[in-house]
Amino acid sequence: MNPMVSSWLAKPANRRWAAGLTLGIVLLCIYYPVLTHRFLYHDDWLHLSSRAPSCSASTMSAWSRLTGRAIGQYVLCGLFHAFPASDQASIARMIVVGAIMLFAFLQWVYFEILGRSWGAALLLALGTSILPGVLVLSYWITAGSLIFAYLASVAAALLTDAALRLKNNFPGMAALIAGACGMQVVALLIHQTAAMYFWTLTAAMLATRLTRGLRTAVHALAGYVFVGAVTMAGYFIWFKYISGFAAQLASEDPLRGTMFSGLAITANWFLHAILPRASVLWFFDLPRGFGFAILAFFLCSLILTAAHLAFAAWRRGDRAGSFLYLLYPFVIVTLGLLAFSPMLVSSFHYEVFRCLIPLSALIFLTGEVHFGRILRVDQWPASIRIGAAAGITLVLSCLAIHSLLGRMVLPAAAEYAFFRSSLLDATRSAHAADRVHVIVPIRLRELGTDEFDNVTAERVQDIVPMIQVISRELELPVGPITHSFYGQPFDHGVTLILDLAELSKSGLWKSLLASDGPPSPPVKSDIYTYQSPDPTDPLPRLLIGYHCYNLVAYGGRIYGLPQDMGSRLPVEFSSGTIEKFPYVIVGSTVEEVLERVP
């Protein structure tokens, strides 16, 4: 490294400025897609459709209190009151992205305090800030409240570490410990699962400081365990026996309200579903076996680290220390269980990435510490270390951008445009939407478990508020809304039919009905009469899917598009270069394009 750069980074204030700037730029580039399209997701539509003037009157308030998230309701209320309409939801998402940047910066400060180098701390903070679950926080405003619980949890860890450094100042230590407990309580009252990130940071601290001596590591671990255990126990006693919410939750939602039941079923679910899913980290597109491979690699590095430290203690004649070092893998495993404990003590088995963040981050952080120690990365030349860190950062950033844009933002934006344009079409055709019927893909019959695999309207009940919000913002009267699943009969006398099953086959969403084969050739009654498309219409309108093509009306013309470019519709039409793509067919009428479809 250049001597001038090294001397400049030697000052803590300069390192913090450089780290904050680097993390801010990289994360802003990664999360920029959440600002480029109009969309909402899942419960966002429900909260927006029932948004009340005050937080206490909103639907989210009662549910937040019932689930023990007394502070979380105000976070959600603030996020949903930050934007007036659904097409401006990027304001709330930008607030969440800003919180993610702060989350990354505080983690960098924490890792550097633990003794990690400037670059290693930066890489660790970046890696945990683009895990799949954190990507969801910038996309789904309702889940975005979790990032504020993570912030409080990191603040609790920083205060705990600061308290342990005041060895002889007992009043100051007590004040900092009290502050750490307070921040952890805030995290628990925002979201219990996210508050467990404190145990992830505890594991990272233990893995880093273990080489400094067993006494130092055990002393620090005791302080962290005190803060985490006292707050967890106090919160549990309050929620279970004092607040009265536990009994009410158990009666309204037994799956969420039931605790400490089904141990064998929970253990099997944790071992076969959660661990491999949490272990895939950013490579969630790969098979589940890849998660088992990463988990096996993590356990091997954990055991090798413990064996090496135990053998070194044995050679020094420290028999007791050697035995304690052998217990290190069990301590890390225990911390991992604590990081997922809110889900383990309940029969509510929810296998989503946003719940796996503490466990995934623990595997990533402690695994990196062990792997780096085995490879002796600290002895590598500075140029190689910097090059490796830059390469890893580039790979992770590309993976995150691809996931955020291709599998999350664009499908939701296409769905929003589909609903909005369909309602506008009905009005322009002088047909008031006094009845709306939605044909739902078969996938929506089941409760999805992955934010990345589901369409935006994950459940049927999310479709109604979506239509209500869009029609209200467009000032369009909409009557009763009904639905049927793909292939089921329904009353064709309704005014407006929204065929989401056809949209799911078009390539805008991941095809969920591929086993049904290609659609039958359309007849004239199945085709909308768009022989003279409106040239002033600013939005592309999906007309019909025919074999491997989608027919789309835009700008007064009809476009025949291969279905594999369907996910790029919101981008390419506005660029004006759609006609230059291979195999694109352009015509003035539907019949003209159909005749040229191969």
XYZ file of C-alpha atoms in Angstrom:
598
model
C 0.000 0.000 0.000
C 1.172 3.545 -0.728
C 2.968 4.992 2.367
C 0.905 8.186 2.144
C -2.329 6.189 2.135
C -1.117 4.060 5.050
C -0.201 7.093 7.118
C -3.530 8.753 6.315
C -5.501 5.638 7.292
C -3.494 5.355 10.515
C -5.732 8.019 12.039
C -9.038 6.544 13.331
C -11.078 9.548 12.163
C -9.737 9.209 8.607
C -10.452 5.478 8.566
C -14.022 6.110 9.600
C -14.524 8.717 6.889
C -13.025 6.388 4.281
C -15.061 3.391 5.451
C -18.316 5.339 5.534
C -17.722 6.778 2.066
C -16.753 3.403 0.589
C -19.681 1.545 2.109
C -22.094 4.325 1.158
C -21.049 4.364 -2.490
C -21.022 0.584 -2.915
C -24.344 0.033 -1.121
C -26.025 2.902 -2.950
C -24.981 1.354 -6.267
C -26.335 -2.031 -5.154
C -29.650 -0.736 -3.846
C -30.245 1.841 -6.575
C -32.783 -0.388 -8.427
C -35.310 0.095 -5.605
C -35.579 3.754 -6.670
C -36.032 3.209 -10.398
C -39.477 1.568 -10.601
C -42.953 1.877 -9.123
C -44.041 -1.087 -7.019
C -45.148 -2.346 -3.633
C -45.018 -5.804 -2.156
C -47.118 -8.178 -0.046
C -48.441 -6.567 3.138
C -47.372 -3.133 1.884
C -50.611 -3.004 -0.117
C -52.675 -3.955 2.916
C -51.020 -1.343 5.143
C -51.311 1.352 2.484
C -54.970 0.580 1.760
C -55.855 0.892 5.452
C -53.472 3.709 6.336
C -54.957 5.818 9.147
C -54.127 9.396 10.170
C -52.593 8.183 13.455
C -50.471 5.147 14.265
C -52.775 3.920 17.020
C -55.730 3.740 14.608
C -53.934 1.749 11.912
C -54.341 -1.984 11.351
C -50.620 -2.539 11.867
C -50.826 -1.085 15.386
C -53.058 -3.803 16.853
C -51.069 -6.622 15.263
C -47.731 -5.128 16.337
C -48.862 -4.903 19.957
C -50.326 -8.393 19.821
C -46.987 -9.845 18.662
C -45.017 -7.930 21.283
C -43.577 -5.295 18.935
C -44.680 -2.184 20.766
C -42.028 0.021 19.124
C -42.188 -1.702 15.746
C -45.646 -0.263 15.079
C -44.256 3.283 15.211
C -41.405 2.386 12.860
C -43.890 0.962 10.359
C -46.189 3.931 10.798
C -43.352 6.341 10.082
C -42.314 4.449 6.955
C -45.833 4.337 5.497
C -46.526 7.980 6.296
C -43.314 9.030 4.537
C -44.948 8.759 1.088
C -48.410 9.884 -0.040
C -49.096 7.374 -2.841
C -47.867 4.003 -4.088
C -45.945 5.524 -7.009
C -43.798 7.403 -4.454
C -43.001 4.429 -2.232
C -39.341 4.796 -3.171
C -39.159 7.486 -0.458
C -39.723 4.883 2.252
C -37.403 2.424 0.538
C -34.668 5.055 0.457
C -35.087 5.530 4.209
C -34.574 1.793 4.642
C -31.521 1.848 2.351
C -30.093 4.686 4.439
C -30.614 2.563 7.560
C -28.804 -0.331 5.840
C -25.851 1.980 5.137
C -25.753 3.014 8.785
C -26.035 -0.650 9.772
C -23.008 -1.464 7.613
C -20.985 1.447 9.001
C -21.698 0.566 12.648
C -20.692 -3.019 11.927
C -17.443 -1.799 10.376
C -16.732 0.203 13.546
C -17.485 -2.860 15.651
C -15.289 -5.221 13.621
C -12.402 -2.762 13.695
C -12.756 -2.405 17.468
C -12.499 -6.181 17.706
C -9.117 -5.937 16.019
C -9.905 -6.679 12.392
C -7.949 -4.791 9.771
C -9.528 -1.860 7.943
C -10.134 -3.847 4.741
C -11.327 -7.037 6.468
C -13.792 -5.091 8.616
C -15.065 -3.335 5.502
C -15.599 -6.630 3.667
C -17.404 -8.197 6.625
C -19.715 -5.190 6.970
C -20.483 -5.193 3.242
C -21.113 -8.944 3.128
C -23.656 -8.899 5.933
C -25.387 -5.845 4.404
C -26.256 -7.608 1.139
C -27.370 -10.986 2.447
C -30.628 -12.078 0.752
C -32.741 -11.146 3.744
C -31.310 -7.635 3.882
C -32.087 -7.189 0.189
C -35.718 -7.883 1.067
C -35.672 -5.028 3.597
C -35.047 -2.479 0.855
C -37.764 -4.002 -1.293
C -40.573 -4.735 1.151
C -41.391 -1.709 3.321
C -43.195 -3.783 5.949
C -40.088 -5.951 6.377
C -37.926 -2.823 6.241
C -38.765 -2.126 9.880
C -36.458 -5.005 10.830
C -33.353 -3.023 9.872
C -34.004 -0.642 12.763
C -33.956 -3.600 15.152
C -30.604 -4.606 13.670
C -29.323 -1.072 14.263
C -30.361 -1.223 17.914
C -28.751 -4.645 18.284
C -25.420 -3.435 16.837
C -25.558 -0.416 19.153
C -26.053 -2.801 22.099
C -22.964 -4.768 21.070
C -20.889 -1.584 20.750
C -21.960 -0.420 24.218
C -21.224 -3.848 25.695
C -17.731 -3.866 24.231
C -17.120 -0.324 25.485
C -18.256 -1.342 28.987
C -15.851 -4.295 29.092
C -12.954 -1.967 28.312
C -13.619 0.068 31.496
C -11.951 -2.418 33.807
C -11.709 -0.271 36.954
C -14.467 2.261 36.340
C -17.449 0.374 37.765
C -19.994 3.241 37.601
C -19.134 3.859 33.954
C -19.248 0.137 33.213
C -22.663 -0.174 34.870
C -23.983 2.794 32.887
C -22.782 1.344 29.581
C -24.163 -2.112 30.407
C -27.508 -0.515 31.258
C -27.409 1.347 27.940
C -26.626 -1.910 26.101
C -29.562 -3.638 27.793
C -31.788 -0.709 26.886
C -30.821 -0.850 23.217
C -31.373 -4.600 23.160
C -34.823 -4.149 24.682
C -35.588 -1.600 21.942
C -34.490 -4.155 19.354
C -36.754 -6.801 20.910
C -39.719 -4.422 20.932
C -39.182 -3.643 17.238
C -38.766 -7.242 16.071
C -37.731 -10.246 18.150
C -35.981 -12.202 15.392
C -33.870 -9.250 14.272
C -32.855 -8.541 17.875
C -31.092 -11.899 17.915
C -28.378 -10.345 15.747
C -26.755 -9.534 19.084
C -25.781 -13.212 19.388
C -24.282 -13.111 15.895
C -22.020 -10.245 16.931
C -21.202 -12.139 20.124
C -20.024 -15.106 18.055
C -17.933 -12.803 15.842
C -16.343 -11.275 18.946
C -15.537 -14.688 20.439
C -14.058 -15.991 17.191
C -11.843 -12.902 16.892
C -10.624 -12.648 20.476
C -10.093 -16.315 21.188
C -6.507 -16.131 19.945
C -5.704 -13.357 22.453
C -6.090 -15.749 25.323
C -8.770 -17.854 26.912
C -9.192 -15.574 29.919
C -9.807 -12.497 27.732
C -12.299 -14.331 25.527
C -14.258 -15.861 28.443
C -14.392 -12.514 30.276
C -15.807 -10.772 27.193
C -18.225 -13.635 26.510
C -19.599 -13.399 30.049
C -20.387 -9.707 29.571
C -22.157 -10.300 26.264
C -24.114 -13.268 27.619
C -25.255 -11.167 30.584
C -26.673 -8.432 28.328
C -28.290 -10.859 25.883
C -29.689 -13.289 28.472
C -31.068 -10.671 30.867
C -32.917 -8.801 28.120
C -34.271 -12.003 26.536
C -35.486 -13.329 29.877
C -37.029 -9.992 30.859
C -38.763 -9.637 27.520
C -40.104 -13.194 27.657
C -41.485 -12.728 31.178
C -43.137 -9.454 30.152
C -44.675 -10.877 26.993
C -45.744 -14.234 28.435
C -46.982 -13.313 31.893
C -47.423 -9.540 32.214
C -48.580 -8.009 28.927
C -51.430 -10.465 28.354
C -50.604 -10.541 24.627
C -49.374 -14.148 24.661
C -52.772 -15.644 25.481
C -54.531 -13.378 22.996
C -52.024 -14.268 20.267
C -52.407 -17.981 20.999
C -56.177 -17.705 20.564
C -56.025 -15.606 17.376
C -53.066 -17.334 15.713
C -52.128 -20.636 17.434
C -49.150 -21.212 15.148
C -47.487 -17.977 16.253
C -48.749 -18.076 19.807
C -47.755 -21.638 20.709
C -44.340 -21.929 22.354
C -42.042 -24.816 23.272
C -43.900 -27.531 21.407
C -43.066 -30.110 18.786
C -39.376 -30.457 19.654
C -38.710 -33.365 17.285
C -40.523 -31.695 14.387
C -38.736 -28.389 15.033
C -35.325 -30.081 15.208
C -35.944 -31.903 11.928
C -37.118 -28.671 10.277
C -34.089 -26.784 11.561
C -31.559 -29.384 10.409
C -33.043 -30.177 7.007
C -34.525 -26.841 5.949
C -33.116 -23.923 7.914
C -29.419 -24.756 8.197
C -28.812 -25.426 4.477
C -30.935 -22.429 3.531
C -29.088 -20.133 5.908
C -25.742 -21.496 4.728
C -26.120 -20.697 1.039
C -25.526 -17.012 1.886
C -25.650 -15.050 -1.394
C -25.734 -18.158 -3.631
C -29.399 -19.003 -3.075
C -29.941 -19.839 -6.751
C -27.804 -22.943 -6.322
C -29.269 -26.290 -5.138
C -29.890 -26.998 -1.463
C -26.893 -29.341 -1.475
C -24.674 -26.293 -1.911
C -25.896 -25.066 1.460
C -24.944 -28.370 3.061
C -21.500 -28.077 1.459
C -20.939 -24.585 2.898
C -22.217 -25.777 6.271
C -19.828 -28.734 6.226
C -16.957 -26.411 5.295
C -17.923 -24.071 8.134
C -18.032 -26.896 10.674
C -14.671 -28.239 9.504
C -13.028 -24.826 9.877
C -14.621 -24.488 13.326
C -13.333 -27.873 14.471
C -9.862 -27.297 12.998
C -9.606 -23.935 14.754
C -10.625 -25.460 18.096
C -8.236 -28.399 17.640
C -5.321 -26.101 16.778
C -5.889 -23.894 19.828
C -6.374 -26.929 22.095
C -3.174 -28.552 20.834
C -1.214 -25.325 21.372
C -2.555 -25.086 24.948
C -1.660 -28.731 25.563
C 1.904 -28.136 24.416
C 2.141 -25.227 26.857
C 1.050 -27.573 29.642
C -2.354 -25.928 30.039
C -4.543 -29.027 30.354
C -7.648 -27.153 31.547
C -7.285 -24.593 28.772
C -6.930 -27.360 26.204
C -10.235 -28.871 27.348
C -11.991 -25.483 27.274
C -10.784 -24.804 23.741
C -12.373 -28.082 22.649
C -15.696 -26.727 23.886
C -15.444 -23.774 21.511
C -17.431 -25.419 18.640
C -20.298 -26.170 21.032
C -20.327 -22.545 22.192
C -20.586 -21.287 18.597
C -23.358 -23.777 17.854
C -25.211 -22.587 20.964
C -24.879 -18.977 19.843
C -26.227 -20.027 16.456
C -29.276 -21.574 18.108
C -29.783 -18.386 20.108
C -29.590 -16.375 16.881
C -32.612 -18.316 15.633
C -34.303 -18.903 18.991
C -37.548 -16.911 18.406
C -38.439 -19.277 15.576
C -37.237 -22.407 17.362
C -39.416 -21.907 20.437
C -42.547 -21.456 18.327
C -44.399 -23.873 16.111
C -44.656 -21.075 13.539
C -42.127 -22.467 11.051
C -41.419 -19.705 8.545
C -38.548 -20.373 6.176
C -37.906 -16.881 4.809
C -34.575 -15.170 4.257
C -35.381 -12.151 6.410
C -35.693 -14.472 9.439
C -32.394 -16.154 8.593
C -30.213 -13.024 8.655
C -28.778 -13.533 12.184
C -27.992 -17.193 11.502
C -26.606 -16.572 7.987
C -24.477 -13.690 9.234
C -23.121 -15.831 12.077
C -22.037 -18.531 9.631
C -20.466 -15.931 7.339
C -18.655 -13.897 10.024
C -17.278 -16.716 12.150
C -16.496 -18.802 9.070
C -14.474 -15.938 7.597
C -12.506 -15.555 10.830
C -11.705 -19.280 10.999
C -10.907 -19.598 7.309
C -8.687 -16.526 7.364
C -6.818 -17.907 10.363
C -6.306 -21.281 8.672
C -4.982 -19.628 5.498
C -2.983 -17.071 7.537
C -4.348 -14.213 5.479
C -2.720 -11.663 7.781
C 0.674 -12.779 6.456
C -0.223 -12.281 2.789
C 1.288 -9.325 0.929
C -0.882 -6.211 1.111
C -1.426 -6.151 -2.660
C -2.819 -9.704 -2.659
C -5.092 -9.009 0.309
C -6.456 -5.847 -1.321
C -6.948 -7.594 -4.659
C -8.784 -10.511 -3.044
C -11.028 -8.161 -1.056
C -11.813 -6.109 -4.170
C -12.632 -9.255 -6.149
C -14.925 -10.622 -3.458
C -16.651 -7.239 -3.180
C -17.245 -7.138 -6.935
C -18.669 -10.661 -7.022
C -20.977 -10.095 -4.068
C -22.145 -6.763 -5.452
C -22.973 -8.273 -8.844
C -24.878 -11.136 -7.215
C -26.832 -8.703 -5.060
C -27.711 -6.390 -7.956
C -28.827 -9.317 -10.106
C -31.038 -10.677 -7.328
C -32.520 -7.326 -6.439
C -33.264 -6.247 -9.998
C -33.989 -9.438 -11.914
C -35.885 -11.442 -9.329
C -37.474 -8.778 -7.160
C -37.834 -5.253 -8.533
C -38.743 -5.919 -12.180
C -41.426 -8.574 -11.525
C -43.118 -6.305 -8.987
C -42.875 -3.296 -11.304
C -44.382 -5.338 -14.151
C -47.224 -6.444 -11.928
C -47.912 -2.886 -10.786
C -47.944 -1.694 -14.405
C -50.261 -4.571 -15.386
C -52.862 -3.738 -12.736
C -52.635 0.002 -13.328
C -52.884 -0.191 -17.111
C -55.735 -2.714 -16.919
C -57.804 -0.399 -14.736
C -57.030 2.542 -17.015
C -57.991 0.511 -20.085
C -61.361 -0.279 -18.595
C -62.014 3.401 -17.986
C -60.840 4.501 -21.431
C -63.092 1.894 -22.989
C -66.033 3.570 -21.224
C -66.560 0.422 -19.118
C -66.799 1.248 -15.439
C -65.106 -1.457 -13.382
C -68.204 -2.146 -11.292
C -67.042 -5.748 -10.992
C -63.475 -7.029 -11.137
C -62.467 -10.683 -11.366
C -58.891 -11.908 -10.955
C -57.638 -15.231 -12.340
C -54.949 -16.330 -9.878
C -52.000 -18.642 -10.675
C -52.118 -22.021 -8.977
C -48.989 -21.144 -6.999
C -51.017 -18.682 -4.922
C -53.007 -21.568 -3.452
C -50.065 -22.243 -1.135
C -48.222 -20.101 1.367
C -44.898 -19.188 -0.191
C -41.684 -19.421 1.799
C -39.220 -17.453 -0.272
C -39.351 -13.735 -0.975
C -37.460 -14.301 -4.213
C -39.664 -17.049 -5.653
C -43.074 -15.501 -5.081
C -44.905 -12.978 -7.172
C -45.666 -9.709 -5.455
C -49.222 -10.734 -4.606
C -48.047 -13.721 -2.602
C -51.480 -14.495 -1.239
C -54.951 -13.981 -2.624
C -55.843 -11.517 0.116
C -53.034 -9.203 -1.061
C -54.679 -8.708 -4.470
C -57.776 -6.916 -3.207
C -55.954 -4.085 -1.387
C -53.643 -3.709 -4.382
C -56.579 -3.058 -6.702
C -58.223 -0.810 -4.116
C -55.115 1.345 -3.668
C -54.420 1.733 -7.393
C -58.041 2.511 -8.248
C -58.258 5.023 -5.401
C -55.118 6.817 -6.530
C -56.390 6.877 -10.126
C -59.799 8.068 -8.877
C -61.511 5.151 -10.604
C -64.657 3.566 -9.169
C -64.195 -0.163 -8.534
C -66.913 -2.489 -7.340
C -66.705 -5.946 -5.753
C -63.521 -7.905 -6.425
C -63.698 -11.676 -6.882
C -61.123 -14.288 -7.843
C -60.755 -17.832 -9.115
C -57.725 -20.052 -9.554
C -56.323 -20.981 -12.928
C -58.576 -23.517 -14.682
C -61.591 -22.957 -12.438
C -64.900 -21.791 -13.979
C -66.137 -18.300 -13.200
C -68.858 -15.879 -14.246
C -67.764 -14.347 -17.555
C -70.291 -11.575 -17.200
C -67.999 -9.501 -15.023
C -66.809 -6.140 -16.343
C -63.029 -6.472 -15.957
C -60.991 -9.683 -15.951
C -57.359 -9.557 -14.756
C -55.648 -12.767 -15.854
C -52.612 -13.119 -13.574
C -52.205 -16.731 -14.675
C -51.539 -15.535 -18.217
C -49.146 -12.911 -16.906
C -47.233 -15.527 -14.928
C -46.712 -17.553 -18.139
C -45.553 -14.535 -20.092
C -42.091 -14.277 -18.592
C -42.844 -11.208 -16.480
C -42.928 -13.574 -13.517
C -41.116 -16.836 -13.107
C -43.325 -19.368 -14.876
C -45.310 -21.330 -12.324
C -47.426 -23.284 -14.775
C -44.749 -24.609 -17.126
C -46.017 -28.166 -16.816
C -49.274 -27.166 -18.509
C -47.528 -26.894 -21.877
C -47.915 -24.124 -24.473
C -51.263 -22.350 -24.734
C -53.722 -23.283 -27.420
C -53.845 -21.044 -30.495
C -56.011 -18.026 -29.667
C -59.346 -17.505 -31.301
C -60.631 -14.112 -32.297
C -62.914 -13.833 -29.255
C -59.913 -14.271 -26.964
C -58.022 -11.303 -28.425
C -58.642 -7.770 -27.288
C -59.506 -5.419 -30.129
C -56.371 -3.287 -30.260
C -56.122 -2.995 -34.025
C -55.770 0.747 -33.484
C -53.650 1.146 -30.351
C -53.607 4.486 -28.558
C -50.298 6.195 -29.513
C -50.483 8.410 -26.420
C -50.576 5.517 -23.962
C -47.342 5.828 -21.905
C -47.436 2.235 -20.605
C -46.948 -1.081 -22.453
C -50.033 -3.319 -22.254
C -49.794 -7.087 -22.368
C -52.528 -8.349 -24.711
C -52.025 -12.097 -24.975
C -49.437 -14.856 -24.787
C -49.178 -17.087 -27.858
C -46.739 -20.027 -27.782
C -43.343 -18.482 -26.987
C -44.396 -14.879 -27.762
C -46.134 -12.048 -25.894
C -48.203 -9.511 -27.817
C -47.861 -6.044 -26.306
C -49.494 -2.757 -27.322
C -47.323 0.323 -26.972
C -47.017 3.677 -28.711
C -49.710 2.959 -31.286
C -48.145 -0.326 -32.443
C -48.324 -4.030 -31.631
C -45.097 -5.789 -30.630
C -44.496 -9.514 -30.687
C -41.819 -10.256 -28.091
C -40.116 -13.553 -27.270
C -41.247 -14.497 -23.784
C -37.702 -14.777 -22.467
C -37.400 -10.988 -22.700
C -40.653 -10.466 -20.819
C -38.927 -9.499 -17.550
C -37.261 -6.574 -19.330
C -40.503 -4.953 -20.495
C -40.429 -2.014 -18.052
C -36.900 -1.148 -19.149
C -36.635 -1.669 -22.887
C -39.856 0.033 -24.000
C -38.868 3.320 -22.426
C -35.437 3.155 -24.082
C -36.863 3.221 -27.622
C -34.565 0.406 -28.792
C -36.987 -2.496 -28.499
C -37.221 -2.964 -32.276
C -33.485 -3.649 -32.551
C -33.698 -6.855 -30.523
C -33.593 -10.107 -32.504
C -36.850 -11.962 -33.173
C -39.014 -8.956 -32.245
C -42.066 -8.591 -34.535
C -43.710 -5.203 -35.023
C -47.059 -4.571 -36.676
C -50.079 -2.294 -36.655
C -52.665 -4.959 -35.695
C -52.811 -8.117 -33.615
C -53.639 -10.266 -36.642
C -50.628 -8.946 -38.545
C -48.246 -9.882 -35.740
C -49.867 -13.297 -35.184
C -49.367 -14.207 -38.835
C -45.636 -13.572 -38.493
C -45.161 -15.419 -35.193
C -43.043 -18.536 -35.880
